[in-house]
Coordinates of C-alpha atoms in Angstrom, one line a residue:
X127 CA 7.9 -2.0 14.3
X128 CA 3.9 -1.8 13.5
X129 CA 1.6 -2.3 16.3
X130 CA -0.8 -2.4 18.4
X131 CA -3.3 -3.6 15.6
X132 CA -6.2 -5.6 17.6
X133 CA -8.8 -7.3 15.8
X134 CA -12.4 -6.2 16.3
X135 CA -15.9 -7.3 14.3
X136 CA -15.8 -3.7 13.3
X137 CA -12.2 -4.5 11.4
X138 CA -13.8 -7.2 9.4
X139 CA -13.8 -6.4 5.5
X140 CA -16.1 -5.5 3.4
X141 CA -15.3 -8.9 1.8
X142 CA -18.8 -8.8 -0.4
X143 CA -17.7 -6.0 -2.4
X144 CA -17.6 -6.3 -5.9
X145 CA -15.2 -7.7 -7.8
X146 CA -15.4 -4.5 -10.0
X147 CA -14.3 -1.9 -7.3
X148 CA -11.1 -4.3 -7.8
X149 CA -10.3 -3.1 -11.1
X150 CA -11.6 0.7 -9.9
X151 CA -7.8 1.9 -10.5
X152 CA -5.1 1.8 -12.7
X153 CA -6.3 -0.6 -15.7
X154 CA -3.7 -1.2 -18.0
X155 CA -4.6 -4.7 -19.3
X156 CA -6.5 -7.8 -18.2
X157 CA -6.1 -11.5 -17.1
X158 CA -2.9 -13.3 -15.9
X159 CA 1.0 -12.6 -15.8
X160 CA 1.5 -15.4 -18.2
X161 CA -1.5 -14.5 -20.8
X162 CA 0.2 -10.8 -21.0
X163 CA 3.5 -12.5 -21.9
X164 CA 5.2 -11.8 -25.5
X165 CA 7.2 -14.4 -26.9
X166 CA 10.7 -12.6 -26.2
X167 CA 12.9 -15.1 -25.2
X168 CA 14.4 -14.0 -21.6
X169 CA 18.0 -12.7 -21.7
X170 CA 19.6 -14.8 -19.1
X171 CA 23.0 -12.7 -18.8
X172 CA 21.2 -9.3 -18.3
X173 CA 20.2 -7.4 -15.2
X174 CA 17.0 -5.7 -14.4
X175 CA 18.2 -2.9 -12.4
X176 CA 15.6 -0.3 -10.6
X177 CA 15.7 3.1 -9.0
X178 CA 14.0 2.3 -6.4
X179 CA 11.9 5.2 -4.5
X180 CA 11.4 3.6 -1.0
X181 CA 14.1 2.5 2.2
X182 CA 13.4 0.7 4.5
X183 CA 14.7 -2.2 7.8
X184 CA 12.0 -4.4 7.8
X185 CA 11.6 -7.0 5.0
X186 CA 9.2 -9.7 6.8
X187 CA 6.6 -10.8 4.7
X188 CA 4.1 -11.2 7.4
X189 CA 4.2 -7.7 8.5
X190 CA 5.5 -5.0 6.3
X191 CA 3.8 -2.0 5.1
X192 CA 7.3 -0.8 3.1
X193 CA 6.6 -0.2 -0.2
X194 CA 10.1 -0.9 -1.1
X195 CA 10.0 -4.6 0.7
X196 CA 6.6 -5.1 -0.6
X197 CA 7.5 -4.3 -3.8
X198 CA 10.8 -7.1 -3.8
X199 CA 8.9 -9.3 -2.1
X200 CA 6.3 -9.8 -4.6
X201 CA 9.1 -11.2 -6.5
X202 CA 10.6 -13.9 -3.7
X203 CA 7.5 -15.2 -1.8
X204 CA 4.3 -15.9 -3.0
X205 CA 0.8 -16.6 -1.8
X206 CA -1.7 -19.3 -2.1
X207 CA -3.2 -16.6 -5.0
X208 CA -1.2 -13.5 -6.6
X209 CA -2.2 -10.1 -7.7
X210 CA -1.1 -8.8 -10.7
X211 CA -0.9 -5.0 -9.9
X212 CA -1.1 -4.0 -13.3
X213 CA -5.0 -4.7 -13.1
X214 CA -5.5 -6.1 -9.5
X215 CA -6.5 -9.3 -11.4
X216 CA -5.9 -13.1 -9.2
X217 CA -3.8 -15.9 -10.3
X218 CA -2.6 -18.9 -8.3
X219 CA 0.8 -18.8 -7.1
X220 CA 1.4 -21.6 -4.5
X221 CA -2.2 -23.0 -5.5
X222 CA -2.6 -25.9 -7.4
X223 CA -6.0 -24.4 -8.8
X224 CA -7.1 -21.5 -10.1
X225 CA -9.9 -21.6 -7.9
X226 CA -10.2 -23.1 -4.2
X227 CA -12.1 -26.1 -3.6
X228 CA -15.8 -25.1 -1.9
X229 CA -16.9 -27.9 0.7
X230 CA -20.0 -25.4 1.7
X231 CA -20.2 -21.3 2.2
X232 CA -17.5 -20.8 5.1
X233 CA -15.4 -23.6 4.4
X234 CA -12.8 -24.0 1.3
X235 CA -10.0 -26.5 0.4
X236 CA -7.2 -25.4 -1.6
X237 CA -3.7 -28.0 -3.0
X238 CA -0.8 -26.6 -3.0
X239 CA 1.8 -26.5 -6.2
X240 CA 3.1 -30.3 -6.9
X241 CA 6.6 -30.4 -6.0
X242 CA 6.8 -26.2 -4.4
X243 CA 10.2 -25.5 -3.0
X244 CA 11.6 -22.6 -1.1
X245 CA 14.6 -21.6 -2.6
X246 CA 17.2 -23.2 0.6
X247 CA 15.4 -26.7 -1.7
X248 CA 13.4 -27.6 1.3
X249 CA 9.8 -28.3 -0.1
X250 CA 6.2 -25.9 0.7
X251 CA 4.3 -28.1 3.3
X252 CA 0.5 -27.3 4.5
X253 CA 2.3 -26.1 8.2
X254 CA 4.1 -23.4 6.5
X255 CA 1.0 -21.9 5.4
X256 CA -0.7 -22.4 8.6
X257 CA 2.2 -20.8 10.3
X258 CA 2.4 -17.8 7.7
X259 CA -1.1 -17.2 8.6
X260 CA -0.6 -17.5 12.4
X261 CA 2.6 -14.4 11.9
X262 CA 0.4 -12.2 10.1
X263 CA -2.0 -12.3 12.3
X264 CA -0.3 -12.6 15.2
X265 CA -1.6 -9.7 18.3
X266 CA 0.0 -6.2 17.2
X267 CA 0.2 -6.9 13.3
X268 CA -1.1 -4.2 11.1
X269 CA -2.2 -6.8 8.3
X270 CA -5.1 -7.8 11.1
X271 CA -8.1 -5.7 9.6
X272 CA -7.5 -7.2 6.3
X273 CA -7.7 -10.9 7.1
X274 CA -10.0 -10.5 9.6
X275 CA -12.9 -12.3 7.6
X276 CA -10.5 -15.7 7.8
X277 CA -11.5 -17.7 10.4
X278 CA -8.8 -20.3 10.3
X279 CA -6.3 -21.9 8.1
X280 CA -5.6 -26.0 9.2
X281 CA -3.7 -28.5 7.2
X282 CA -5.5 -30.9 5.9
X283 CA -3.7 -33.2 4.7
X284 CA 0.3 -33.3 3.2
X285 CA -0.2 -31.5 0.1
X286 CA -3.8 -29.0 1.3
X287 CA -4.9 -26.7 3.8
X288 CA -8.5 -25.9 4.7
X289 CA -9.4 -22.5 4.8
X290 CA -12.3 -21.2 7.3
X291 CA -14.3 -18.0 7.0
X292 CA -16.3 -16.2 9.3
X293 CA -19.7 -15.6 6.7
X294 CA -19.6 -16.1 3.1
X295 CA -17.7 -13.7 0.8
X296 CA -16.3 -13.0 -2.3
X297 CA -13.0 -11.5 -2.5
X298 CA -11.5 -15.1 -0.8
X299 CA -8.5 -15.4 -2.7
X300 CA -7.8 -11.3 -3.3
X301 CA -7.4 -11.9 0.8
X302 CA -5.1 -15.1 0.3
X303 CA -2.6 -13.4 -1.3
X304 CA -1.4 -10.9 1.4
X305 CA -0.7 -13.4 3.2
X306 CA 2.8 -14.5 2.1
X307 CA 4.0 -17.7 2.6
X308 CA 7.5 -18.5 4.4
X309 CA 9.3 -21.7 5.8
X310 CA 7.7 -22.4 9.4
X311 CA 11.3 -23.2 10.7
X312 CA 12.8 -19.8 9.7
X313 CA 13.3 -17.2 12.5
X314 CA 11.7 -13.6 12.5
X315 CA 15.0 -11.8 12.7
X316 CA 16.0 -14.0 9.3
X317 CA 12.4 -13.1 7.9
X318 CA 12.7 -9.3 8.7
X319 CA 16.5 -8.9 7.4
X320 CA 16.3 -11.3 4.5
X321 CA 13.2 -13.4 3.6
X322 CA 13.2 -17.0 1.9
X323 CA 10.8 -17.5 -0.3
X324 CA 8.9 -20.5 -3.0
X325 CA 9.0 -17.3 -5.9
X326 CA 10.9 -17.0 -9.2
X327 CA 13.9 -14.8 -7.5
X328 CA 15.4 -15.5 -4.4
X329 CA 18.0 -13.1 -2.1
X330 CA 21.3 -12.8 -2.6
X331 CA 21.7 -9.6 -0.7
X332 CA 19.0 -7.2 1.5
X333 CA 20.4 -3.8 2.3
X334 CA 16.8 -1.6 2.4
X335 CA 19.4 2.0 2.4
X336 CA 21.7 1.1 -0.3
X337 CA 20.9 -2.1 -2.8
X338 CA 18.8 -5.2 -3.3
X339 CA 20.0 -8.2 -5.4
X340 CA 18.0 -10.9 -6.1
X341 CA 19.1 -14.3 -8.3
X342 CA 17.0 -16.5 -10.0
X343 CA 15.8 -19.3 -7.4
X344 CA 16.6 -22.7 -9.0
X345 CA 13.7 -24.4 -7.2
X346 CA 11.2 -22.3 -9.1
X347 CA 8.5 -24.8 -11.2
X348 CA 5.7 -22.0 -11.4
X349 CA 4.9 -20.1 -14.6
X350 CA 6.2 -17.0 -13.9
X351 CA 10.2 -17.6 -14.3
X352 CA 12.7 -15.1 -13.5
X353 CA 13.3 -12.9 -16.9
X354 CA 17.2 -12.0 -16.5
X355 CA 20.2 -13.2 -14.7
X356 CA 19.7 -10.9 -11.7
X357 CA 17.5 -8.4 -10.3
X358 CA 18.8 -5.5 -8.4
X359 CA 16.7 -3.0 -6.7
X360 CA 19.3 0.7 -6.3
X361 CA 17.5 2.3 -3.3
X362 CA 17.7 6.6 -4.4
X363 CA 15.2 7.9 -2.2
X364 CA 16.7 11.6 -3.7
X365 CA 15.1 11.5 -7.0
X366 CA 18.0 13.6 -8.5
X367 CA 20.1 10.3 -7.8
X368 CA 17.4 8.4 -9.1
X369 CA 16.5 10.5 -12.1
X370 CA 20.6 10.4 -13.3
X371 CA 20.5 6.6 -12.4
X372 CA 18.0 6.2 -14.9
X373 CA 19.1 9.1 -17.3
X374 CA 23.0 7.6 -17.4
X375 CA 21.4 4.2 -18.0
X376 CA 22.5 2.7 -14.7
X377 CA 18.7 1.6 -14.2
X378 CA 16.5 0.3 -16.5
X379 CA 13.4 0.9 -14.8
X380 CA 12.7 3.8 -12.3
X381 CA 9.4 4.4 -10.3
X382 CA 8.2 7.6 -8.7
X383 CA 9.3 9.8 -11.2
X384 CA 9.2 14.1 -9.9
X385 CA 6.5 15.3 -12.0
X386 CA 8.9 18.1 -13.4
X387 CA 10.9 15.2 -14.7
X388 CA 8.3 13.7 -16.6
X389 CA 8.0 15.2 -20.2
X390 CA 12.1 15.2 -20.2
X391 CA 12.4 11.5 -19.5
X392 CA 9.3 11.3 -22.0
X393 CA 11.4 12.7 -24.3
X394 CA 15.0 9.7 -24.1
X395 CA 15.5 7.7 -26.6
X396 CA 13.8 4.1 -26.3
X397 CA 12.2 5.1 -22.9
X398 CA 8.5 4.4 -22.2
X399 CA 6.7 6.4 -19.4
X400 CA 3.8 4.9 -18.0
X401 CA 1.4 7.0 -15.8
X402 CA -1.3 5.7 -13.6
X403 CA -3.9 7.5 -11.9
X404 CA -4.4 5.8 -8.5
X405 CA -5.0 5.5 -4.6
X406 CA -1.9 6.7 -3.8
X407 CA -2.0 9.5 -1.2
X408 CA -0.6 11.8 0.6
X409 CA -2.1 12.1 4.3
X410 CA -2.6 14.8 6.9
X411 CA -2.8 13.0 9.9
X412 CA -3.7 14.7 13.7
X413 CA -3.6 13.5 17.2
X414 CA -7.1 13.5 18.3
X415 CA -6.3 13.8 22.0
X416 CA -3.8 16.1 21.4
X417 CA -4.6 19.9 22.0
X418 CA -5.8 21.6 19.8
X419 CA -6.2 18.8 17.6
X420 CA -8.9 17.5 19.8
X421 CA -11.5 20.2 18.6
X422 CA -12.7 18.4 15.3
X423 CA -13.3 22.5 14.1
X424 CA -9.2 23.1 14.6
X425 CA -9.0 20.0 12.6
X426 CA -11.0 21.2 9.6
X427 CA -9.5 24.3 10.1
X428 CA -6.1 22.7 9.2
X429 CA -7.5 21.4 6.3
X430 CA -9.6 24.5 5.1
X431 CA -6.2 26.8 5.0
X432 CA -4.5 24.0 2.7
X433 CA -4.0 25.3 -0.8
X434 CA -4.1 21.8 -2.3
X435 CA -4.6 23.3 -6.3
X436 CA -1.1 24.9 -5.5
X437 CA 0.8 21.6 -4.6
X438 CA -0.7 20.0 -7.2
X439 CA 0.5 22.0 -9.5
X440 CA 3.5 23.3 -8.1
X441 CA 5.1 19.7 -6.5
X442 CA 3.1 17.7 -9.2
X443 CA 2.9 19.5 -12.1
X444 CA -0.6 18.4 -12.6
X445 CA 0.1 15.2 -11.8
X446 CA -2.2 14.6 -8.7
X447 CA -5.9 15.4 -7.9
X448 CA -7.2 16.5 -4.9
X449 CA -10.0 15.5 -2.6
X450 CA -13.3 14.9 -3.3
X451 CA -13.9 11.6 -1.5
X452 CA -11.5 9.3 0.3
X453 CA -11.5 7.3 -3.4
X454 CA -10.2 9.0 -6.3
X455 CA -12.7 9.9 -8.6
X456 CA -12.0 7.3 -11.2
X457 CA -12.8 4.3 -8.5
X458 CA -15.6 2.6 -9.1
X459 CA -17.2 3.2 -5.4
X460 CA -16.5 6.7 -5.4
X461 CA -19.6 8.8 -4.1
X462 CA -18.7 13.1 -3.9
X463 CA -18.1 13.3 0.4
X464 CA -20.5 15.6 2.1
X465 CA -17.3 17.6 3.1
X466 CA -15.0 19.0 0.4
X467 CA -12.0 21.0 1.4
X468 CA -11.2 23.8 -0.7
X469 CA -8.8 26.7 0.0
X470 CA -10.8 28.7 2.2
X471 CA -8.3 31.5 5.0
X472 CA -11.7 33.1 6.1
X473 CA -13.2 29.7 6.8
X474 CA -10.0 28.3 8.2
X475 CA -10.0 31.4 11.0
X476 CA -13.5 31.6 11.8
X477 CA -13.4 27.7 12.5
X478 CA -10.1 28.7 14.9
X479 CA -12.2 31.4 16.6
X480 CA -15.4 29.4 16.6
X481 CA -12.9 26.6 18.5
X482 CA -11.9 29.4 20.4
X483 CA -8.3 28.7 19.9
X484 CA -5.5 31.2 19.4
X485 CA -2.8 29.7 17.1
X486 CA 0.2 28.5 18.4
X487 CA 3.7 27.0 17.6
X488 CA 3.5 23.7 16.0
X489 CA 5.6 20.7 14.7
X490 CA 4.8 19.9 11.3
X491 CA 6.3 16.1 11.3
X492 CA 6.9 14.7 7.6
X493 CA 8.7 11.6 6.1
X494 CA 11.8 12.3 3.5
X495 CA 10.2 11.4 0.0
X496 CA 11.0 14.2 -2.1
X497 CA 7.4 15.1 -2.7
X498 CA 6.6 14.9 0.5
X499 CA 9.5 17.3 1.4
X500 CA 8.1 19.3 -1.1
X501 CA 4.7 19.6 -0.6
X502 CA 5.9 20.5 3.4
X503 CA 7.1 24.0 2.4
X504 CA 3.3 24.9 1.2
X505 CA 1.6 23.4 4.4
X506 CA 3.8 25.7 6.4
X507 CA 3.2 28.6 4.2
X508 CA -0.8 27.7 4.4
X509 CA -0.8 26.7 8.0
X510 CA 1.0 30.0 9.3
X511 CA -1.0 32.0 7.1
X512 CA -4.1 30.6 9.3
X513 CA -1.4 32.1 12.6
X514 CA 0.3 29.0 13.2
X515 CA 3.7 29.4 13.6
X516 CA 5.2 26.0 11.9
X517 CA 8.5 24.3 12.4
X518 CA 8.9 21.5 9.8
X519 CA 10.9 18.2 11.2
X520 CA 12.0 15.7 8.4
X521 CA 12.5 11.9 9.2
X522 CA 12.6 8.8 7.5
X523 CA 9.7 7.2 7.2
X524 CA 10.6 4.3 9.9
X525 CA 11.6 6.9 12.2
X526 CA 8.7 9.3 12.1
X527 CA 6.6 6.4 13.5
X528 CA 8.6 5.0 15.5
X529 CA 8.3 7.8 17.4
X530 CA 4.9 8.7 17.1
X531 CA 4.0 4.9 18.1
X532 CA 6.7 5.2 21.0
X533 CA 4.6 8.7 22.6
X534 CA 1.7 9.7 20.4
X535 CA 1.8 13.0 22.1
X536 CA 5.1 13.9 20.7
X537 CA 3.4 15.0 17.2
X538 CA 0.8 17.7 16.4
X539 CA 0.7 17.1 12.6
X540 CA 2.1 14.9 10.3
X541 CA 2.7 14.7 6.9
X542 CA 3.0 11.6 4.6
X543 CA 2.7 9.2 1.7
X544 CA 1.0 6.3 2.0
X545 CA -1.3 3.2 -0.1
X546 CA -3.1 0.2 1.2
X547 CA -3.8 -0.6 -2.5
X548 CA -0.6 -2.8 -2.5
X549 CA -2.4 -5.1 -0.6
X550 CA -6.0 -4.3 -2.7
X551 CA -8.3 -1.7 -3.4
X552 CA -11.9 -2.3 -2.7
X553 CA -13.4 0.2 -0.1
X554 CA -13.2 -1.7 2.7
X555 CA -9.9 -2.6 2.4
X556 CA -8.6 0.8 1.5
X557 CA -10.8 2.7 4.7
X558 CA -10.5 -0.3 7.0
X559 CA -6.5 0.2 6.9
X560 CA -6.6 3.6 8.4
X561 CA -9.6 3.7 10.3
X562 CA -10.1 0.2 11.9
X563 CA -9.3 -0.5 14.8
X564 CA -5.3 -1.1 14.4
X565 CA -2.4 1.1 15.4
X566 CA -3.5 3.5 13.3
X567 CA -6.5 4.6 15.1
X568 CA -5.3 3.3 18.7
X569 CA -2.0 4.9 18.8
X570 CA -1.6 7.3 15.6
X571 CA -4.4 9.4 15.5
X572 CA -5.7 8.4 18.8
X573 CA -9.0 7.9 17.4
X574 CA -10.4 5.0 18.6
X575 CA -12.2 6.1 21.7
X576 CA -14.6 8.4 19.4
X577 CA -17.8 7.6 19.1
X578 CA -17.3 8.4 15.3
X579 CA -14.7 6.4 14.7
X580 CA -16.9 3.2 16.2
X581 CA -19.7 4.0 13.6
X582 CA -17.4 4.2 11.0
X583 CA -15.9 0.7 12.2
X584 CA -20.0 -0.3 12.7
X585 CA -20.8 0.8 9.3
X586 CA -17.9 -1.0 7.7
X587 CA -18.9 -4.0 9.5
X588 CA -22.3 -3.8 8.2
X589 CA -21.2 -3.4 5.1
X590 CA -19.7 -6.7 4.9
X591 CA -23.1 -8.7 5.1
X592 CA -24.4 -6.8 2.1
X593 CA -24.2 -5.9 -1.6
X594 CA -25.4 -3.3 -4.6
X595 CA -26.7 -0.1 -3.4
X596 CA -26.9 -0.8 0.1
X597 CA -23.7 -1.7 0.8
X598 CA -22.5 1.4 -1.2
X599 CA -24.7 3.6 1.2
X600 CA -23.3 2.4 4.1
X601 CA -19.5 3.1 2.3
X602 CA -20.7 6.6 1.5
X603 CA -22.2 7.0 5.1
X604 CA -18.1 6.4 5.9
X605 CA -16.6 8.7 3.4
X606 CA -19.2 11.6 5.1
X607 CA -17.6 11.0 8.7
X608 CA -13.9 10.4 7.9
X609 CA -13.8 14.1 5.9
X610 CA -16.0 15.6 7.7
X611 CA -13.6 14.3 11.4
X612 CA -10.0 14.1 9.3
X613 CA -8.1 12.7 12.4
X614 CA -6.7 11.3 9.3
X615 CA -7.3 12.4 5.3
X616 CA -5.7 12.4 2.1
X617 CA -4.6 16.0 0.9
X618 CA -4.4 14.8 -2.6
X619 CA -4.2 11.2 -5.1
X620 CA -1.0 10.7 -7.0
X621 CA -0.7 10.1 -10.0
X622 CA 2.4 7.3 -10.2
X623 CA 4.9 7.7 -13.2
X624 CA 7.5 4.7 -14.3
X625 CA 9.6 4.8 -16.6
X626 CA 11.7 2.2 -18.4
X627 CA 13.7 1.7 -21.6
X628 CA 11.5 -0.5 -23.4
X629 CA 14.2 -2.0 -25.8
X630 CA 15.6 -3.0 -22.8
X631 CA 12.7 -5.0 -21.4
X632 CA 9.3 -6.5 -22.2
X633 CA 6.0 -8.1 -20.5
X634 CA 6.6 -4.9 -18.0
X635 CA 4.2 -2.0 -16.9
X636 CA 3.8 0.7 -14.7
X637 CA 1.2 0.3 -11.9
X638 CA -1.0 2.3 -9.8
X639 CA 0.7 1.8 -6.6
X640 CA 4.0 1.8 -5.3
X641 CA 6.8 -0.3 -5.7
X642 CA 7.7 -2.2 -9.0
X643 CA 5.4 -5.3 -10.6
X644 CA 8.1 -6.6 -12.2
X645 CA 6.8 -10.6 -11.7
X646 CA 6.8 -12.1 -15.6
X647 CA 9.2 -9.8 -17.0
X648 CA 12.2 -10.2 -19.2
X649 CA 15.3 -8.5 -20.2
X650 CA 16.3 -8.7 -23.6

């Protein structure tokens, strides 16, 4: 369970960003679900099956950060607004309107969907969007920093709510849609195990280790209809499994594809690989108040003695790119960092003698995705080559942070995945998740108590109130301090691969983040 994620002005979001730094990644088309659609007719006896990458326990809408549960859930419950991730561009989902209503700067009105259901047939109400809003914001919730710029959310009357902002911004409905909206009567133990939803599919079975099925929810009356007869996530966290899932046909669509799988499932017959450059990243994270990792020059020793061109090419076959800013190089915001790690031994030593620290034994901590597991066997190799002497313990992702959250001091380094750019991707967003003040900083990297980590929480805040160049100085001003500190920094940005058999189904496309957009799609 995430926590520990308290709500500070220096969380707020840099809500004034431009709309452009939304479509910074990953731009594969433009405008709605429903103006991308073909005119396939929907094949209501088929199955879209998925390999799906991810596992995961915890499904609640309010407070996941799985990618596997966000991913189905974008398909079950929606929002007042959507994003399509194939371009990060809004749409309404439970909104009447493709635009809330403005009473003055701070202060919006938005209808919900004439006749919305939930799929149990019990009808959307104004309370279950005030409610929704109360969970995932609730004290200890991750999704805090990111809807910190809402003020309030109040029913208005039986068919709107009122929506209150803290100063005037732009990215008001981008916002909206994380927060997903669920019956106000339904339990959190229902919502975490098996969520009910107004969306185009509804649940018919949640297992997160082994399978997903979802059925078309009868209530639906949005335009986005369910495509097929039945949706079924396969959970194959081994990408052999998943690879000869999709290779046998089993699947019809399988993200996160191994990079040295990638020109052979090019090469199937009727199969369409998309790949996305995107946010995507894989993290070196350090205790700050854990020895040695308190010394900010053991730190960027760590990071000096990576050979990150190796991984790329070894674990990735090219598909990655490593570090030049916190953003990938393709994002609109991206400004070159005033730190750049490069593959330095020398460096890394001096920096170790300069700390005057003598290597020691060390747990390298990492999550099970296969690149991950991968990329592991480098970072020892780099790390001891610096005189650590490294002892690599794999976990699955829920468990590795379970027990970091449960002692933070268990840990020396870790090693994982991770994207905030399933939720959005303009800077503030994407730094504010790691390096606001949430469990991230408090309890992971045990960060929060630096006085750099309060400018960079300053400087975001700042940034909020402003626009155009200043507002991108004071983002570059917090790209400098997070690579030059790393409690927590990407090693590299992934480049994500999906594949499908595009005979099989249309009005689909790979994305930039993880998980599968599969919202609009049909079988044929």
């Amino acid at each position: 369970m995430l926590q520990n994620a308290g709500m500070t002005r220096r969380s707020f979001l840099g809500a004034t960003a431009s709309a452009a730094a939304l479509l910074g990644l990953g731009l594969v088309g433009c405008g709605k679900p429903a103006e991308k659609a073909s005119e396939v007719k929907a094949n209501k006896d088929a199955t879209i099956t998925i390999a799906a990458a991810y596992k995961t326990k915890n499904f609640h809408p309010s407070n996941t950060s799985s990618a596997l549960a966000c991913g189905t859930n974008w398909h079950v419950v929606e929002g007042l607004y959507g994003i399509d991730f194939r371009d990060y561009s809004v749409h309404k989902e439970l909104a009447a309107d493709d635009e809330p209503t403005k009473v003055d700067d701070t202060t919006f009105e938005i209808k919900l969907r004439k006749d919305a259901k939930f799929s149990n047939g019990n009808p959307v109400k104004p309370e279950d969007v005030v409610k929704s809003f109360e969970r995932a914001t609730a004290e200890g919730n991750i999704y805090i920093p990111m809807l910190s710029p809402i003020e309030s959310i109040t029913k208005k009357d039986d068919n709107t709510v009122t929506v209150k902002t803290k100063f005037p911004f732009e990215l008001l409905k981008q916002r909206l849609s994380i927060i997903r909206v669920v019956p106000a009567d339904v339990d959190d133990k229902t919502l975490t195990a098996m969520p009910i939803g107004s969306g185009p599919w509804a649940y018919e079975k949640v297992d997160g280790e082994t399978q997903i099925i979802a059925k078309p929810n009868k209530e639906y009356n949005g335009p986005y209809p369910a495509g097929a007869g039945t949706m079924q996530w396969d959970v194959q966290v081994d990408a052999t499994a998943r690879k000869t899932a999709f290779s046998e046909g089993t699947d019809m669509i399988m993200e996160s594809i191994p990079a040295e799988d990638v020109d052979t499932i090019k090469g199937m017959d009727g199969v369409k690989v998309d790949q996305v450059q995107g946010f995507g990243l894989v993290f070196m994270m350090m205790n700050a108040k854990h020895k040695p990792f308190d010394n900010v020059k053991v730190r960027q020793a760590c990071r000096y003695a990576l050979d990150v061109d190796k991984m790329i090419k070894n674990t990735f076959a090219g598909q990655a790119a490593g570090l030049t800013c916190y953003l990938p190089e393709n994002h609109t915001n991206y400004h070159k960092a005033s730190t750049v790690y490069t593959h330095d031994v020398e460096k890394a030593k001096a920096l170790l003698k300069e700390a005057g620290y003598t290597p020691g034994k060390i747990t390298l901590s990492t999550t099970d995705s296969d690149f991950v597991v991968s990329m592991s066997a480098q970072v020892q190799q780099d790390l001891e080559a610096i005189g650590f002497k490294v002892e690599i313990q794999k976990n699955q992702s829920s468990a590795m942070y379970s027990a970091i959250d449960q002692n933070p001091q268990s840990y020396d380094i870790a090693l994982a995945p991770g994207d905030a750019s399933c939720f959005g991707n303009d800077p503030d967003l994407l730094m504010s998740w790691y390096y606001g003040n949430n469990t991230w900083t408090t309890t992971r990297t045990q960060w929060a108590d630096d006085p750099k980590c309060k400018e960079v929480q300053d400087l975001l805040a700042q940034a909020v109130q402003k626009g155009g160049k200043e507002q991108q100085d004071l983002w570059n001003k917090c790209f400098d301090i997070i690579a030059e500190y790393a409690p927590l920094y990407p090693v590299l940005h992934k480049k994500v691969s999906t594949a499908y058999y595009a005979e099989k189904i249309a009005d689909f496309g790979g994305i930039s983040t993880t998980g599968v957009y599969a919202v609009g799609a049909k079988a044929k």
